[in-house]
mmCIF file of C-alpha atoms in Angstrom:
data_model
loop_
_atom_site.group_PDB
_atom_site.id
_atom_site.type_symbol
_atom_site.label_atom_id
_atom_site.label_comp_id
_atom_site.label_asym_id
_atom_site.label_seq_id
_atom_site.Cartn_x
_atom_site.Cartn_y
_atom_site.Cartn_z
ATOM 1 C CA MET A 1333 29.730 9.024 6.276
ATOM 2 C CA SER A 1334 32.001 6.559 4.986
ATOM 3 C CA ARG A 1335 31.606 4.033 1.599
ATOM 4 C CA PRO A 1336 31.140 0.444 2.532
ATOM 5 C CA SER A 1337 33.778 -2.298 2.700
ATOM 6 C CA PRO A 1338 32.857 -4.267 -1.207
ATOM 7 C CA ASP A 1339 31.580 -7.236 1.794
ATOM 8 C CA ALA A 1340 29.829 -5.525 2.697
ATOM 9 C CA ALA A 1341 27.610 -3.509 -0.407
ATOM 10 C CA ARG A 1342 27.977 -7.646 -1.759
ATOM 11 C CA ARG A 1343 25.023 -7.976 2.058
ATOM 12 C CA HIS A 1344 23.442 -5.927 0.277
ATOM 13 C CA LEU A 1345 22.741 -7.149 -2.698
ATOM 14 C CA SER A 1346 22.198 -10.074 -1.724
ATOM 15 C CA ASP A 1347 19.760 -8.511 0.442
ATOM 16 C CA LEU A 1348 18.102 -6.609 -1.884
ATOM 17 C CA ASP A 1349 18.407 -9.790 -4.228
ATOM 18 C CA TYR A 1350 16.244 -11.464 -1.011
ATOM 19 C CA CYS A 1351 13.465 -9.114 -0.865
ATOM 20 C CA ARG A 1352 13.037 -8.418 -4.439
ATOM 21 C CA ALA A 1353 12.075 -12.729 -4.850
ATOM 22 C CA ALA A 1354 9.760 -12.447 -1.706
ATOM 23 C CA LEU A 1355 7.518 -10.290 -2.912
ATOM 24 C CA ALA A 1356 8.185 -11.615 -6.401
ATOM 25 C CA ASN A 1357 6.661 -14.226 -5.011
ATOM 26 C CA GLY A 1358 2.970 -11.993 -4.667
ATOM 27 C CA SER A 1359 3.655 -8.945 -5.361
ATOM 28 C CA ARG A 1360 4.409 -8.651 -8.445
ATOM 29 C CA THR A 1361 2.550 -5.723 -9.328
ATOM 30 C CA PHE A 1362 4.205 -3.598 -7.262
ATOM 31 C CA LEU A 1363 7.461 -4.501 -7.900
ATOM 32 C CA ALA A 1364 6.650 -3.270 -12.112
ATOM 33 C CA ALA A 1365 4.591 -0.164 -10.794
ATOM 34 C CA SER A 1366 8.645 0.330 -8.415
ATOM 35 C CA ARG A 1367 10.296 0.455 -11.822
ATOM 36 C CA LEU A 1368 9.336 4.074 -12.398
ATOM 37 C CA LEU A 1369 10.539 5.314 -9.175
ATOM 38 C CA SER A 1370 14.280 6.601 -9.286
ATOM 39 C CA ARG A 1371 16.865 3.696 -8.916
ATOM 40 C CA ARG A 1372 17.519 5.710 -5.475
ATOM 41 C CA ALA A 1373 14.402 5.386 -4.496
ATOM 42 C CA ARG A 1374 13.120 2.140 -5.263
ATOM 43 C CA ASP A 1375 15.278 -0.127 -3.714
ATOM 44 C CA PRO A 1376 15.110 0.825 -0.422
ATOM 45 C CA ALA A 1377 11.077 0.645 -1.477
ATOM 46 C CA ILE A 1378 11.339 -3.214 -2.211
ATOM 47 C CA ALA A 1379 13.515 -3.015 1.836
ATOM 48 C CA LEU A 1380 11.289 -1.390 2.870
ATOM 49 C CA TYR A 1381 7.344 -3.387 1.582
ATOM 50 C CA ALA A 1382 9.544 -6.901 1.996
ATOM 51 C CA PHE A 1383 10.087 -5.895 5.925
ATOM 52 C CA CYS A 1384 6.087 -5.375 6.114
ATOM 53 C CA ARG A 1385 4.919 -8.138 4.357
ATOM 54 C CA GLU A 1386 7.462 -10.573 6.397
ATOM 55 C CA ALA A 1387 5.565 -8.906 9.889
ATOM 56 C CA ASP A 1388 2.507 -9.341 8.338
ATOM 57 C CA ASP A 1389 3.074 -13.054 8.229
ATOM 58 C CA ILE A 1390 4.630 -13.814 11.161
ATOM 59 C CA ILE A 1391 1.373 -12.433 12.351
ATOM 60 C CA ASP A 1392 -0.834 -14.689 9.826
ATOM 61 C CA ALA A 1393 0.938 -17.483 11.447
ATOM 62 C CA GLY A 1394 1.337 -16.730 14.451
ATOM 63 C CA GLY A 1395 -0.636 -14.943 15.843
ATOM 64 C CA ALA A 1396 -1.145 -11.257 17.627
ATOM 65 C CA GLY A 1397 -0.491 -12.991 21.176
ATOM 66 C CA PRO A 1398 1.711 -11.508 23.567
ATOM 67 C CA GLN A 1399 5.294 -13.634 22.603
ATOM 68 C CA THR A 1400 4.336 -13.095 18.848
ATOM 69 C CA LEU A 1401 4.209 -9.337 19.163
ATOM 70 C CA ALA A 1402 7.532 -9.208 22.170
ATOM 71 C CA LEU A 1403 9.154 -11.285 18.518
ATOM 72 C CA LEU A 1404 8.407 -8.596 15.430
ATOM 73 C CA SER A 1405 9.523 -5.837 18.665
ATOM 74 C CA GLU A 1406 13.065 -7.253 19.733
ATOM 75 C CA ARG A 1407 13.763 -7.638 15.883
ATOM 76 C CA LEU A 1408 12.444 -4.006 15.702
ATOM 77 C CA ASP A 1409 14.667 -2.966 18.985
ATOM 78 C CA GLY A 1410 18.062 -4.407 16.978
ATOM 79 C CA ILE A 1411 17.016 -2.265 12.687
ATOM 80 C CA TYR A 1412 16.897 0.860 15.625
ATOM 81 C CA SER A 1413 19.971 0.200 17.458
ATOM 82 C CA GLY A 1414 21.884 -0.905 14.364
ATOM 83 C CA THR A 1415 21.683 -4.701 15.261
ATOM 84 C CA PRO A 1416 19.595 -5.869 12.778
ATOM 85 C CA LYS A 1417 18.980 -9.907 13.427
ATOM 86 C CA GLN A 1418 20.726 -12.037 10.747
ATOM 87 C CA ASN A 1419 17.494 -11.720 8.578
ATOM 88 C CA PRO A 1420 17.850 -10.321 4.940
ATOM 89 C CA ALA A 1421 15.046 -8.625 5.501
ATOM 90 C CA ASP A 1422 16.169 -7.166 8.739
ATOM 91 C CA ARG A 1423 19.311 -5.586 7.295
ATOM 92 C CA ALA A 1424 18.209 -4.545 4.286
ATOM 93 C CA PHE A 1425 15.264 -2.276 6.646
ATOM 94 C CA ALA A 1426 17.664 -1.764 8.847
ATOM 95 C CA ASP A 1427 19.881 0.666 6.198
ATOM 96 C CA VAL A 1428 17.019 2.159 5.309
ATOM 97 C CA VAL A 1429 15.747 3.438 8.947
ATOM 98 C CA ASN A 1430 19.118 4.505 9.288
ATOM 99 C CA ARG A 1431 19.699 5.899 5.747
ATOM 100 C CA PHE A 1432 16.107 8.243 5.877
ATOM 101 C CA GLU A 1433 15.457 8.860 9.486
ATOM 102 C CA ILE A 1434 12.189 6.129 9.485
ATOM 103 C CA PRO A 1435 10.990 7.387 13.384
ATOM 104 C CA ARG A 1436 10.162 4.332 15.636
ATOM 105 C CA ALA A 1437 6.995 5.131 15.857
ATOM 106 C CA LEU A 1438 6.075 4.687 11.606
ATOM 107 C CA PRO A 1439 6.642 0.805 11.503
ATOM 108 C CA ASP A 1440 5.479 0.518 15.199
ATOM 109 C CA ALA A 1441 1.611 1.732 13.853
ATOM 110 C CA LEU A 1442 2.040 -1.183 10.865
ATOM 111 C CA ILE A 1443 2.440 -3.858 13.226
ATOM 112 C CA GLU A 1444 0.008 -2.584 15.527
ATOM 113 C CA GLY A 1445 -2.298 -2.711 12.625
ATOM 114 C CA PHE A 1446 -1.086 -5.410 11.639
ATOM 115 C CA ALA A 1447 -2.102 -6.715 15.683
ATOM 116 C CA TRP A 1448 -5.639 -5.157 15.497
ATOM 117 C CA ASP A 1449 -6.267 -7.406 12.207
ATOM 118 C CA ALA A 1450 -5.347 -11.012 13.686
ATOM 119 C CA ASP A 1451 -7.180 -9.468 16.425
ATOM 120 C CA GLY A 1452 -10.204 -9.434 14.208
ATOM 121 C CA GLN A 1453 -10.788 -6.272 16.166
ATOM 122 C CA ARG A 1454 -14.995 -4.075 14.791
ATOM 123 C CA TYR A 1455 -14.040 -0.361 14.409
ATOM 124 C CA GLU A 1456 -17.202 0.847 15.506
ATOM 125 C CA THR A 1457 -17.676 4.918 13.303
ATOM 126 C CA PHE A 1458 -15.710 5.623 10.601
ATOM 127 C CA ARG A 1459 -12.806 7.691 12.591
ATOM 128 C CA ASP A 1460 -11.707 4.055 14.514
ATOM 129 C CA VAL A 1461 -11.883 2.170 10.550
ATOM 130 C CA LEU A 1462 -9.323 6.382 9.695
ATOM 131 C CA GLY A 1463 -7.328 4.483 12.497
ATOM 132 C CA TYR A 1464 -7.192 1.163 10.888
ATOM 133 C CA ALA A 1465 -6.110 2.577 7.910
ATOM 134 C CA THR A 1466 -3.922 4.274 9.384
ATOM 135 C CA ARG A 1467 -1.710 1.718 10.260
ATOM 136 C CA VAL A 1468 -1.569 -0.560 7.641
ATOM 137 C CA ALA A 1469 -1.085 2.034 4.731
ATOM 138 C CA GLY A 1470 -0.451 5.385 6.451
ATOM 139 C CA SER A 1471 2.531 3.912 7.837
ATOM 140 C CA VAL A 1472 3.540 2.832 4.616
ATOM 141 C CA GLY A 1473 2.496 6.152 2.885
ATOM 142 C CA ALA A 1474 4.984 7.963 5.527
ATOM 143 C CA MET A 1475 7.857 6.037 5.420
ATOM 144 C CA MET A 1476 8.358 5.470 1.088
ATOM 145 C CA ALA A 1477 7.142 9.564 1.294
ATOM 146 C CA LEU A 1478 10.288 9.573 3.270
ATOM 147 C CA ILE A 1479 12.474 7.276 1.480
ATOM 148 C CA MET A 1480 11.890 9.645 -1.840
ATOM 149 C CA GLY A 1481 13.069 12.465 0.814
ATOM 150 C CA ALA A 1482 10.070 14.176 1.817
ATOM 151 C CA ARG A 1483 9.781 15.857 5.214
ATOM 152 C CA SER A 1484 7.516 18.339 5.666
ATOM 153 C CA ALA A 1485 4.727 17.824 7.364
ATOM 154 C CA SER A 1486 1.913 18.029 4.934
ATOM 155 C CA GLN A 1487 3.790 16.281 2.081
ATOM 156 C CA LEU A 1488 3.903 13.522 4.715
ATOM 157 C CA ALA A 1489 0.013 14.362 5.695
ATOM 158 C CA ARG A 1490 -0.149 13.760 1.864
ATOM 159 C CA ALA A 1491 1.555 10.384 1.784
ATOM 160 C CA CYS A 1492 -0.935 9.320 4.783
ATOM 161 C CA ASP A 1493 -3.254 10.327 2.608
ATOM 162 C CA LEU A 1494 -2.403 7.905 -0.348
ATOM 163 C CA GLY A 1495 -1.764 4.898 2.173
ATOM 164 C CA ILE A 1496 -5.572 5.875 4.281
ATOM 165 C CA ALA A 1497 -7.569 5.936 0.027
ATOM 166 C CA MET A 1498 -5.976 2.830 -0.850
ATOM 167 C CA GLN A 1499 -6.256 0.465 2.579
ATOM 168 C CA LEU A 1500 -10.082 2.425 1.824
ATOM 169 C CA SER A 1501 -10.526 0.420 -1.621
ATOM 170 C CA ASN A 1502 -9.130 -2.950 -0.539
ATOM 171 C CA ILE A 1503 -11.649 -2.731 2.074
ATOM 172 C CA ALA A 1504 -14.616 -2.062 -0.037
ATOM 173 C CA ARG A 1505 -13.344 -4.705 -3.194
ATOM 174 C CA ASP A 1506 -13.006 -7.804 -0.044
ATOM 175 C CA VAL A 1507 -16.364 -7.087 1.439
ATOM 176 C CA GLY A 1508 -17.250 -10.741 -0.082
ATOM 177 C CA GLU A 1509 -14.475 -11.695 1.243
ATOM 178 C CA ASP A 1510 -13.719 -10.570 4.384
ATOM 179 C CA ALA A 1511 -17.411 -11.771 5.197
ATOM 180 C CA ARG A 1512 -17.394 -15.198 3.966
ATOM 181 C CA ASN A 1513 -14.382 -14.800 6.652
ATOM 182 C CA GLY A 1514 -16.186 -13.246 9.596
ATOM 183 C CA ARG A 1515 -14.390 -10.558 9.079
ATOM 184 C CA ILE A 1516 -16.197 -6.582 8.646
ATOM 185 C CA TYR A 1517 -14.156 -3.395 8.600
ATOM 186 C CA LEU A 1518 -17.641 -1.160 7.372
ATOM 187 C CA PRO A 1519 -17.798 1.154 10.033
ATOM 188 C CA LEU A 1520 -20.613 -1.294 11.810
ATOM 189 C CA SER A 1521 -22.265 2.885 12.908
ATOM 190 C CA TRP A 1522 -23.350 3.660 8.884
ATOM 191 C CA LEU A 1523 -25.522 -0.288 8.905
ATOM 192 C CA ARG A 1524 -27.148 0.077 12.541
ATOM 193 C CA GLU A 1525 -27.881 3.374 10.914
ATOM 194 C CA GLU A 1526 -29.931 2.314 8.265
ATOM 195 C CA GLY A 1527 -31.414 -0.234 10.405
ATOM 196 C CA LEU A 1528 -29.158 -3.228 9.760
ATOM 197 C CA ASP A 1529 -27.659 -5.982 12.073
ATOM 198 C CA PRO A 1530 -24.113 -6.766 11.608
ATOM 199 C CA ASP A 1531 -23.783 -9.635 12.715
ATOM 200 C CA ALA A 1532 -26.617 -10.206 10.929
ATOM 201 C CA TRP A 1533 -25.191 -9.763 8.017
ATOM 202 C CA ILE A 1534 -22.292 -11.649 8.319
ATOM 203 C CA ARG A 1535 -23.905 -15.268 9.513
ATOM 204 C CA ASP A 1536 -25.802 -14.973 5.577
ATOM 205 C CA PRO A 1537 -23.236 -12.629 3.539
ATOM 206 C CA ARG A 1538 -25.802 -11.245 0.111
ATOM 207 C CA PRO A 1539 -26.107 -8.383 -1.203
ATOM 208 C CA GLU A 1540 -28.147 -5.619 -0.042
ATOM 209 C CA PRO A 1541 -28.987 -2.048 -1.260
ATOM 210 C CA ARG A 1542 -27.717 -0.641 2.729
ATOM 211 C CA ILE A 1543 -24.192 -2.804 2.002
ATOM 212 C CA ALA A 1544 -24.565 -0.814 -1.229
ATOM 213 C CA LYS A 1545 -24.664 2.400 0.297
ATOM 214 C CA ALA A 1546 -22.078 1.807 2.754
ATOM 215 C CA VAL A 1547 -19.633 1.071 0.216
ATOM 216 C CA GLU A 1548 -20.020 4.280 -1.809
ATOM 217 C CA ARG A 1549 -20.118 6.597 1.315
ATOM 218 C CA LEU A 1550 -16.823 4.424 1.927
ATOM 219 C CA LEU A 1551 -15.558 5.193 -1.428
ATOM 220 C CA ASP A 1552 -16.570 8.529 -2.620
ATOM 221 C CA ALA A 1553 -14.614 9.683 1.272
ATOM 222 C CA ALA A 1554 -11.436 7.694 -0.394
ATOM 223 C CA ASP A 1555 -11.855 9.354 -3.800
ATOM 224 C CA THR A 1556 -11.209 12.750 -1.343
ATOM 225 C CA LEU A 1557 -8.381 11.376 -0.252
ATOM 226 C CA TYR A 1558 -6.826 10.996 -3.609
ATOM 227 C CA MET A 1559 -7.703 13.636 -4.950
ATOM 228 C CA ARG A 1560 -5.778 15.952 -1.523
ATOM 229 C CA ALA A 1561 -2.895 12.989 -2.326
ATOM 230 C CA GLU A 1562 -2.730 14.876 -5.633
ATOM 231 C CA ARG A 1563 -0.993 18.022 -4.528
ATOM 232 C CA GLY A 1564 1.187 16.000 -2.770
ATOM 233 C CA ILE A 1565 2.285 13.694 -5.515
ATOM 234 C CA ALA A 1566 3.500 16.586 -7.435
ATOM 235 C CA CYS A 1567 6.188 17.556 -4.979
ATOM 236 C CA LEU A 1568 7.425 14.367 -4.887
ATOM 237 C CA PRO A 1569 10.775 14.505 -6.395
ATOM 238 C CA LEU A 1570 11.127 13.367 -9.943
ATOM 239 C CA GLY A 1571 12.105 10.646 -10.637
ATOM 240 C CA SER A 1572 9.950 9.404 -7.853
ATOM 241 C CA ARG A 1573 6.162 11.029 -9.219
ATOM 242 C CA ALA A 1574 5.714 8.282 -12.369
ATOM 243 C CA GLY A 1575 5.266 5.303 -10.189
ATOM 244 C CA ILE A 1576 3.635 7.136 -7.084
ATOM 245 C CA PHE A 1577 0.982 8.149 -9.271
ATOM 246 C CA ALA A 1578 0.598 4.898 -10.102
ATOM 247 C CA ALA A 1579 -0.302 3.453 -7.569
ATOM 248 C CA ARG A 1580 -2.746 6.367 -6.575
ATOM 249 C CA PHE A 1581 -4.369 5.422 -10.013
ATOM 250 C CA ILE A 1582 -4.502 1.418 -10.183
ATOM 251 C CA TYR A 1583 -5.709 1.573 -6.587
ATOM 252 C CA ALA A 1584 -8.764 4.252 -7.364
ATOM 253 C CA GLU A 1585 -9.997 1.807 -10.312
ATOM 254 C CA ILE A 1586 -10.527 -0.827 -7.574
ATOM 255 C CA GLY A 1587 -13.586 1.502 -6.200
ATOM 256 C CA ASN A 1588 -14.058 1.847 -10.124
ATOM 257 C CA GLU A 1589 -14.736 -0.925 -10.796
ATOM 258 C CA VAL A 1590 -16.804 -1.207 -7.782
ATOM 259 C CA ARG A 1591 -18.849 0.675 -8.941
ATOM 260 C CA ARG A 1592 -19.540 -0.638 -12.732
ATOM 261 C CA ASN A 1593 -20.256 -3.963 -10.252
ATOM 262 C CA GLY A 1594 -23.158 -1.711 -8.570
ATOM 263 C CA PHE A 1595 -21.484 -1.326 -5.541
ATOM 264 C CA ASP A 1596 -21.677 -4.750 -5.159
ATOM 265 C CA SER A 1597 -18.543 -6.501 -3.899
ATOM 266 C CA VAL A 1598 -21.067 -9.829 -2.094
ATOM 267 C CA THR A 1599 -21.156 -11.193 -4.719
ATOM 268 C CA THR A 1600 -18.606 -10.084 -7.136
ATOM 269 C CA ARG A 1601 -15.226 -9.059 -6.069
ATOM 270 C CA ALA A 1602 -13.290 -5.868 -8.873
ATOM 271 C CA ILE A 1603 -9.994 -6.727 -10.258
ATOM 272 C CA VAL A 1604 -8.686 -4.424 -11.510
ATOM 273 C CA SER A 1605 -7.575 -5.637 -15.974
ATOM 274 C CA GLY A 1606 -3.404 -6.182 -16.974
ATOM 275 C CA ARG A 1607 -4.660 -3.626 -19.672
ATOM 276 C CA ARG A 1608 -6.076 -1.494 -17.893
ATOM 277 C CA LYS A 1609 -2.972 -1.160 -15.519
ATOM 278 C CA VAL A 1610 -1.303 -0.405 -18.687
ATOM 279 C CA GLU A 1611 -3.180 2.036 -19.862
ATOM 280 C CA LEU A 1612 -3.366 3.816 -16.281
ATOM 281 C CA ALA A 1613 0.529 3.419 -15.832
ATOM 282 C CA ALA A 1614 0.563 5.268 -19.741
ATOM 283 C CA MET A 1615 -1.677 7.715 -17.786
ATOM 284 C CA ALA A 1616 0.365 8.505 -14.306
ATOM 285 C CA ALA A 1617 4.130 8.771 -16.558
ATOM 286 C CA GLY A 1618 1.183 11.950 -17.860
ATOM 287 C CA ALA A 1619 0.081 13.074 -14.579
ATOM 288 C CA ALA A 1620 4.221 13.551 -14.332
ATOM 289 C CA GLY A 1621 5.122 15.323 -17.000
ATOM 290 C CA ARG A 1622 2.039 18.107 -16.840
ATOM 291 C CA SER A 1623 3.197 18.137 -13.261
ATOM 292 C CA LEU A 1624 6.741 18.811 -13.914
ATOM 293 C CA LEU A 1625 5.906 22.809 -13.668
ATOM 294 C CA SER A 1626 4.060 22.123 -10.289
ATOM 295 C CA ALA A 1627 4.605 24.027 -6.881
ATOM 296 C CA GLN A 1628 4.626 23.300 -2.889
ATOM 297 C CA VAL A 1629 1.655 23.931 -2.767
ATOM 298 C CA HIS A 1630 0.461 23.492 1.544
ATOM 299 C CA ILE A 1631 -2.752 22.226 1.873
ATOM 300 C CA ALA A 1632 -3.907 22.707 5.499
ATOM 301 C CA GLU A 1633 -6.739 19.703 5.935
ATOM 302 C CA ARG A 1634 -5.351 15.948 7.619
ATOM 303 C CA VAL A 1635 -6.756 12.955 9.004
ATOM 304 C CA GLU A 1636 -6.469 13.324 12.990
ATOM 305 C CA GLU A 1637 -5.824 9.556 12.870
ATOM 306 C CA ALA A 1638 -2.891 10.047 11.367
ATOM 307 C CA ALA A 1639 -1.413 12.982 12.622
ATOM 308 C CA TYR A 1640 0.796 11.395 14.825
ATOM 309 C CA LEU A 1641 2.870 9.799 12.314
ATOM 310 C CA VAL A 1642 2.788 13.009 10.959
ATOM 311 C CA ASP A 1643 3.913 14.252 13.765
ATOM 312 C CA ALA A 1644 6.726 11.935 14.944
ATOM 313 C CA VAL A 1645 8.408 12.809 11.885
ATOM 314 C CA GLY A 1646 11.723 15.394 13.040
ATOM 315 C CA PRO A 1647 13.581 17.565 10.430
ATOM 316 C CA LEU A 1648 16.117 15.435 7.845
ATOM 317 C CA SER A 1649 19.812 15.762 9.098
ATOM 318 C CA ARG A 1650 21.234 14.748 5.573
ATOM 319 C CA THR A 1651 20.674 15.120 2.054
ATOM 320 C CA GLY A 1652 17.684 14.274 0.194
ATOM 321 C CA LEU A 1653 17.587 12.544 -2.441
ATOM 322 C CA ASP A 1654 18.881 13.635 -6.149
ATOM 323 C CA THR A 1655 15.575 13.465 -8.396
ATOM 324 C CA ALA A 1656 17.568 12.137 -11.755
ATOM 325 C CA TRP A 1657 13.583 12.252 -13.738
ATOM 326 C CA TRP A 1658 15.803 12.406 -17.162
ATOM 327 C CA ASN A 1659 15.401 9.099 -17.581
ATOM 328 C CA LEU A 1660 11.568 8.184 -17.009
ATOM 329 C CA PRO A 1661 10.136 8.005 -20.533
ATOM 330 C CA ALA A 1662 12.519 4.417 -20.566
ATOM 331 C CA ARG A 1663 11.404 3.631 -17.067
ATOM 332 C CA THR A 1664 7.841 4.441 -18.453
ATOM 333 C CA ALA A 1665 8.283 1.981 -20.959
ATOM 334 C CA ARG A 1666 10.195 -0.062 -18.940
ATOM 335 C CA VAL A 1667 7.333 -0.959 -16.269
ATOM 336 C CA ILE A 1668 4.575 -0.992 -19.579
ATOM 337 C CA GLU A 1669 5.828 -3.514 -21.282
ATOM 338 C CA ILE A 1670 5.664 -5.232 -17.646
ATOM 339 C CA PHE A 1671 1.987 -4.629 -17.180
ATOM 340 C CA GLU A 1672 2.183 -6.327 -20.509
ATOM 341 C CA ARG A 1673 3.324 -9.160 -19.498
ATOM 342 C CA LEU A 1674 1.750 -9.580 -16.905
ATOM 343 C CA GLU A 1675 -1.602 -9.349 -19.071
ATOM 344 C CA ARG A 1676 -0.123 -11.960 -20.456
ATOM 345 C CA ASP A 1677 0.390 -14.391 -18.560
ATOM 346 C CA GLU A 1678 -3.187 -13.500 -16.359
ATOM 347 C CA ARG A 1679 -4.409 -14.374 -20.104
ATOM 348 C CA GLU A 1680 -2.791 -17.375 -20.159
ATOM 349 C CA ILE A 1681 -3.079 -18.850 -17.037
ATOM 350 C CA ARG A 1682 -6.831 -18.305 -17.299
ATOM 351 C CA ARG A 1683 -7.345 -20.280 -20.349
ATOM 352 C CA ILE A 1684 -4.597 -22.741 -18.892
ATOM 353 C CA ARG A 1685 -7.628 -23.318 -15.802
ATOM 354 C CA ALA A 1686 -10.865 -22.648 -18.133
ATOM 355 C CA GLY A 1687 -9.226 -26.112 -20.051
ATOM 356 C CA ILE A 1688 -9.933 -27.661 -16.367
ATOM 357 C CA GLY A 1689 -12.778 -26.722 -15.171
ATOM 358 C CA ARG A 1690 -11.850 -24.559 -12.969
ATOM 359 C CA GLU A 1691 -12.829 -20.699 -12.651
ATOM 360 C CA PRO A 1692 -9.819 -18.861 -12.607
ATOM 361 C CA ALA A 1693 -8.303 -17.409 -9.298
ATOM 362 C CA ALA A 1694 -9.225 -13.604 -8.503
ATOM 363 C CA SER A 1695 -6.067 -11.658 -9.234
ATOM 364 C CA ARG A 1696 -5.522 -8.699 -6.272
ATOM 365 C CA ALA A 1697 -4.781 -5.101 -8.744
#
């Protein structure tokens, strides 16, 4: 592969700066956790997340109508033909698509999930929820795995497991907030099995045992996927394990907070504190270190709703990433420092708001 021209290299760095700035406005935790990835995986991950964020914002602003979806499809056409729009996020993502041979089925799935959200779709069964989570999160997990050099069907299935588990944690946390916005992501059949009318409940969302039971079932399913995903994380290149373990621990902690709240995510929104994120980042580094001697392990189980994403990925034709594991302790120290700074910022914001009589806004993990 030929080296890029100096102008192309400068433009690439400028595009990455744009992507970092875009994520800094609402994804500071992701930017912090990305410091635990090797440099060669970190920048492509930032480009990927920036494009995903921009696509989500476009659908939020324009709805899921034909015109909006056609616009996003046209942008992907340009990205996959090597002629991206003159947009920094598109150019940066086009570089990622080309370098890591990401099949179009993966971003197409993500955009389809965003469209389902904009349409206000509800999900009758748990399998339907898995189909939604596959699109909005499993697809991102698969793309992240490709960026980190994973290509086998088993590794990709574990990456989808992790993305889906993280989305289930989000759903469990946001039950009350979603209901107040007229949305419900819990399987409707689970509620009906307990004798609860979803339409009646969403008109007056209150904590009650039947909702709590559905939340508990969802978190139990997420925990199974988190445990399965760990086997895949242990097989990633050494330089990427700590960052992905951090994501796994922080999102699973959302579910632990919901449990501590008695599965009431209607009146209480689970928050993972900055201090706890620091602890989990340290745990992630330890888990990465303990997994250094892990062997590749094939796990036959997979989420069937995500199988088509795994099957869309063919063998990689170029050399994968180097591992760059030797500076993991230094990267871990930096990311813990960043989490500590975020916690200080959160405390200061709460102090200021308390001083002017406002309740602190719930912060996302």
